[in-house]
mmCIF file with all atom_site columns, C-alpha atoms in Angstrom:
data_model
loop_
_atom_site.group_PDB
_atom_site.id
_atom_site.type_symbol
_atom_site.label_atom_id
_atom_site.label_alt_id
_atom_site.label_comp_id
_atom_site.label_asym_id
_atom_site.label_entity_id
_atom_site.label_seq_id
_atom_site.pdbx_PDB_ins_code
_atom_site.Cartn_x
_atom_site.Cartn_y
_atom_site.Cartn_z
_atom_site.occupancy
_atom_site.B_iso_or_equiv
_atom_site.pdbx_formal_charge
_atom_site.auth_seq_id
_atom_site.auth_comp_id
_atom_site.auth_asym_id
_atom_site.auth_atom_id
_atom_site.pdbx_PDB_model_num
ATOM 1  C CA . MET A 1 1  ? -9.816  15.657  37.411  1.00 0.00 ? 61  MET A CA 1
ATOM 2  C CA . ARG A 1 2  ? -9.917  17.547  34.585  1.00 0.00 ? 62  ARG A CA 1
ATOM 3  C CA . LEU A 1 3  ? -6.823  18.531  32.343  1.00 0.00 ? 63  LEU A CA 1
ATOM 4  C CA . ASP A 1 4  ? -6.627  21.223  29.566  1.00 0.00 ? 64  ASP A CA 1
ATOM 5  C CA . LEU A 1 5  ? -4.134  21.165  26.842  1.00 0.00 ? 65  LEU A CA 1
ATOM 6  C CA . THR A 1 6  ? -3.229  23.766  24.580  1.00 0.00 ? 66  THR A CA 1
ATOM 7  C CA . ILE A 1 7  ? -1.586  23.284  21.238  1.00 0.00 ? 67  ILE A CA 1
ATOM 8  C CA . THR A 1 8  ? 0.363   26.201  19.918  1.00 0.00 ? 68  THR A CA 1
ATOM 9  C CA . ASP A 1 9  ? 0.657   27.229  16.404  1.00 0.00 ? 69  ASP A CA 1
ATOM 10 C CA . GLU A 1 10 ? 4.257   26.991  16.152  1.00 0.00 ? 70  GLU A CA 1
ATOM 11 C CA . PHE A 1 11 ? 3.586   22.664  17.974  1.00 0.00 ? 71  PHE A CA 1
ATOM 12 C CA . LYS A 1 12 ? 1.485   22.336  15.031  1.00 0.00 ? 72  LYS A CA 1
ATOM 13 C CA . SER A 1 13 ? 3.668   23.662  12.220  1.00 0.00 ? 73  SER A CA 1
ATOM 14 C CA . GLU A 1 14 ? 6.868   21.486  13.648  1.00 0.00 ? 74  GLU A CA 1
ATOM 15 C CA . LEU A 1 15 ? 4.171   18.349  13.195  1.00 0.00 ? 75  LEU A CA 1
ATOM 16 C CA . LYS A 1 16 ? 3.586   18.905  9.927   1.00 0.00 ? 76  LYS A CA 1
ATOM 17 C CA . ALA A 1 17 ? 7.222   19.544  8.798   1.00 0.00 ? 77  ALA A CA 1
ATOM 18 C CA . LEU A 1 18 ? 7.727   16.108  10.911  1.00 0.00 ? 78  LEU A CA 1
ATOM 19 C CA . LEU A 1 19 ? 5.112   14.521  9.103   1.00 0.00 ? 79  LEU A CA 1
ATOM 20 C CA . ARG A 1 20 ? 5.597   15.636  5.587   1.00 0.00 ? 80  ARG A CA 1
ATOM 21 C CA . GLU A 1 21 ? 9.792   14.564  6.232   1.00 0.00 ? 81  GLU A CA 1
ATOM 22 C CA . THR A 1 22 ? 8.720   11.550  7.724   1.00 0.00 ? 82  THR A CA 1
ATOM 23 C CA . ILE A 1 23 ? 6.503   10.939  4.275   1.00 0.00 ? 83  ILE A CA 1
ATOM 24 C CA . GLN A 1 24 ? 9.011   12.008  1.803   1.00 0.00 ? 84  GLN A CA 1
ATOM 25 C CA . GLU A 1 25 ? 11.508  9.826   3.363   1.00 0.00 ? 85  GLU A CA 1
ATOM 26 C CA . GLU A 1 26 ? 9.038   7.044   3.164   1.00 0.00 ? 86  GLU A CA 1
ATOM 27 C CA . LEU A 1 27 ? 8.052   7.701   -0.462  1.00 0.00 ? 87  LEU A CA 1
ATOM 28 C CA . ASN A 1 28 ? 12.040  7.844   -1.688  1.00 0.00 ? 88  ASN A CA 1
ATOM 29 C CA . THR A 1 29 ? 12.788  4.493   0.381   1.00 0.00 ? 89  THR A CA 1
ATOM 30 C CA . ILE A 1 30 ? 9.775   2.827   -1.808  1.00 0.00 ? 90  ILE A CA 1
ATOM 31 C CA . SER A 1 31 ? 10.924  4.452   -5.165  1.00 0.00 ? 91  SER A CA 1
ATOM 32 C CA . SER A 1 32 ? 14.520  3.791   -4.949  1.00 0.00 ? 92  SER A CA 1
ATOM 33 C CA . PRO A 1 33 ? 15.908  1.580   -7.502  1.00 0.00 ? 93  PRO A CA 1
ATOM 34 C CA . GLN A 1 34 ? 16.805  -1.491  -5.085  1.00 0.00 ? 94  GLN A CA 1
ATOM 35 C CA . VAL A 1 35 ? 13.314  -1.451  -3.997  1.00 0.00 ? 95  VAL A CA 1
ATOM 36 C CA . THR A 1 36 ? 11.721  -1.565  -7.453  1.00 0.00 ? 96  THR A CA 1
ATOM 37 C CA . THR A 1 37 ? 13.897  -4.232  -8.379  1.00 0.00 ? 97  THR A CA 1
ATOM 38 C CA . GLU A 1 38 ? 13.019  -6.482  -6.026  1.00 0.00 ? 98  GLU A CA 1
ATOM 39 C CA . ILE A 1 39 ? 9.486   -5.523  -5.956  1.00 0.00 ? 99  ILE A CA 1
ATOM 40 C CA . ASP A 1 40 ? 9.307   -6.441  -10.056 1.00 0.00 ? 100 ASP A CA 1
ATOM 41 C CA . SER A 1 41 ? 10.487  -9.677  -9.364  1.00 0.00 ? 101 SER A CA 1
ATOM 42 C CA . LYS A 1 42 ? 8.166   -11.188 -6.819  1.00 0.00 ? 102 LYS A CA 1
ATOM 43 C CA . MET A 1 43 ? 5.140   -12.826 -7.735  1.00 0.00 ? 103 MET A CA 1
ATOM 44 C CA . LEU A 1 44 ? 2.529   -13.588 -5.012  1.00 0.00 ? 104 LEU A CA 1
ATOM 45 C CA . SER A 1 45 ? 0.096   -16.239 -4.087  1.00 0.00 ? 105 SER A CA 1
ATOM 46 C CA . ARG A 1 46 ? -3.669  -15.366 -3.176  1.00 0.00 ? 106 ARG A CA 1
ATOM 47 C CA . GLU A 1 47 ? -2.872  -15.540 0.555   1.00 0.00 ? 107 GLU A CA 1
ATOM 48 C CA . GLU A 1 48 ? 0.441   -13.279 0.323   1.00 0.00 ? 108 GLU A CA 1
ATOM 49 C CA . ALA A 1 49 ? -1.475  -10.824 -1.821  1.00 0.00 ? 109 ALA A CA 1
ATOM 50 C CA . SER A 1 50 ? -4.220  -10.539 0.475   1.00 0.00 ? 110 SER A CA 1
ATOM 51 C CA . GLN A 1 51 ? -1.555  -10.179 3.539   1.00 0.00 ? 111 GLN A CA 1
ATOM 52 C CA . PHE A 1 52 ? -0.053  -7.570  1.351   1.00 0.00 ? 112 PHE A CA 1
ATOM 53 C CA . LEU A 1 53 ? -3.371  -5.553  0.533   1.00 0.00 ? 113 LEU A CA 1
ATOM 54 C CA . GLY A 1 54 ? -4.405  -5.904  3.670   1.00 0.00 ? 114 GLY A CA 1
ATOM 55 C CA . CYS A 1 55 ? -7.485  -7.278  2.812   1.00 0.00 ? 115 CYS A CA 1
ATOM 56 C CA . SER A 1 56 ? -9.385  -10.421 3.449   1.00 0.00 ? 116 SER A CA 1
ATOM 57 C CA . LEU A 1 57 ? -9.358  -13.890 0.869   1.00 0.00 ? 117 LEU A CA 1
ATOM 58 C CA . THR A 1 58 ? -12.775 -13.344 0.139   1.00 0.00 ? 118 THR A CA 1
ATOM 59 C CA . SER A 1 59 ? -12.300 -9.290  -0.732  1.00 0.00 ? 119 SER A CA 1
ATOM 60 C CA . LEU A 1 60 ? -9.549  -10.119 -3.188  1.00 0.00 ? 120 LEU A CA 1
ATOM 61 C CA . TYR A 1 61 ? -11.705 -12.965 -5.002  1.00 0.00 ? 121 TYR A CA 1
ATOM 62 C CA . ASN A 1 62 ? -14.267 -9.885  -5.452  1.00 0.00 ? 122 ASN A CA 1
ATOM 63 C CA . TYR A 1 63 ? -11.322 -7.470  -6.495  1.00 0.00 ? 123 TYR A CA 1
ATOM 64 C CA . THR A 1 64 ? -10.195 -10.078 -9.253  1.00 0.00 ? 124 THR A CA 1
ATOM 65 C CA . LYS A 1 65 ? -13.512 -11.064 -10.156 1.00 0.00 ? 125 LYS A CA 1
ATOM 66 C CA . SER A 1 66 ? -14.568 -7.549  -10.803 1.00 0.00 ? 126 SER A CA 1
ATOM 67 C CA . ARG A 1 67 ? -11.034 -6.933  -12.101 1.00 0.00 ? 127 ARG A CA 1
ATOM 68 C CA . GLN A 1 68 ? -10.476 -3.995  -9.851  1.00 0.00 ? 128 GLN A CA 1
ATOM 69 C CA . ILE A 1 69 ? -6.645  -5.585  -9.311  1.00 0.00 ? 129 ILE A CA 1
ATOM 70 C CA . PRO A 1 70 ? -4.754  -7.021  -11.842 1.00 0.00 ? 130 PRO A CA 1
ATOM 71 C CA . TYR A 1 71 ? -3.653  -10.807 -11.556 1.00 0.00 ? 131 TYR A CA 1
ATOM 72 C CA . HIS A 1 72 ? -2.268  -13.476 -13.761 1.00 0.00 ? 132 HIS A CA 1
ATOM 73 C CA . GLN A 1 73 ? -3.604  -16.875 -14.017 1.00 0.00 ? 133 GLN A CA 1
ATOM 74 C CA . VAL A 1 74 ? -1.433  -19.502 -14.767 1.00 0.00 ? 134 VAL A CA 1
ATOM 75 C CA . GLY A 1 75 ? -3.771  -22.979 -15.113 1.00 0.00 ? 135 GLY A CA 1
ATOM 76 C CA . ARG A 1 76 ? -6.166  -22.598 -12.461 1.00 0.00 ? 136 ARG A CA 1
ATOM 77 C CA . ARG A 1 77 ? -3.779  -20.977 -10.183 1.00 0.00 ? 137 ARG A CA 1
ATOM 78 C CA . ILE A 1 78 ? -4.193  -17.092 -9.469  1.00 0.00 ? 138 ILE A CA 1
ATOM 79 C CA . LEU A 1 79 ? -0.692  -14.764 -9.176  1.00 0.00 ? 139 LEU A CA 1
ATOM 80 C CA . PHE A 1 80 ? -0.400  -11.318 -8.411  1.00 0.00 ? 140 PHE A CA 1
ATOM 81 C CA . SER A 1 81 ? 2.645   -9.484  -9.566  1.00 0.00 ? 141 SER A CA 1
ATOM 82 C CA . LYS A 1 82 ? 3.751   -7.211  -6.471  1.00 0.00 ? 142 LYS A CA 1
ATOM 83 C CA . SER A 1 83 ? 4.606   -4.517  -8.899  1.00 0.00 ? 143 SER A CA 1
ATOM 84 C CA . ASP A 1 84 ? 1.420   -4.449  -10.403 1.00 0.00 ? 144 ASP A CA 1
ATOM 85 C CA . LEU A 1 85 ? -0.409  -4.341  -7.000  1.00 0.00 ? 145 LEU A CA 1
ATOM 86 C CA . VAL A 1 86 ? 2.219   -1.292  -5.830  1.00 0.00 ? 146 VAL A CA 1
ATOM 87 C CA . ASN A 1 87 ? 1.712   0.543   -9.293  1.00 0.00 ? 147 ASN A CA 1
ATOM 88 C CA . HIS A 1 88 ? -2.194  0.030   -9.260  1.00 0.00 ? 148 HIS A CA 1
ATOM 89 C CA . LEU A 1 89 ? -2.433  1.519   -5.410  1.00 0.00 ? 149 LEU A CA 1
ATOM 90 C CA . LYS A 1 90 ? -0.108  4.457   -6.625  1.00 0.00 ? 150 LYS A CA 1
ATOM 91 C CA . VAL A 1 91 ? -2.693  4.980   -9.229  1.00 0.00 ? 151 VAL A CA 1
ATOM 92 C CA . GLU A 1 92 ? -5.623  4.818   -6.915  1.00 0.00 ? 152 GLU A CA 1
ATOM 93 C CA . ALA A 1 93 ? -3.897  6.722   -4.183  1.00 0.00 ? 153 ALA A CA 1
ATOM 94 C CA . ALA A 1 94 ? -3.574  9.324   -6.927  1.00 0.00 ? 154 ALA A CA 1
ATOM 95 C CA . LYS A 1 95 ? -7.574  9.813   -7.651  1.00 0.00 ? 155 LYS A CA 1
#
């Protein structure tokens, strides 16, 4: 059984517009003052930071060791500012 599917230019333009609108809404949500205030006050443990970044603890260790991501050391503990990580991700995405 063979199924042929044709996508029209009109469908492509509608899909692009929908994606653009959705992305803009998400960016507005992220950059709203209420969300920014909540993000600024949160410090993350290694486990929380790796989950937030979507990487393993080993990768997170390598990123901190090579100073690829910002972190704070308090005694023997390594903590990550959520706002620093968000800003770092924005800068990396812009490159």
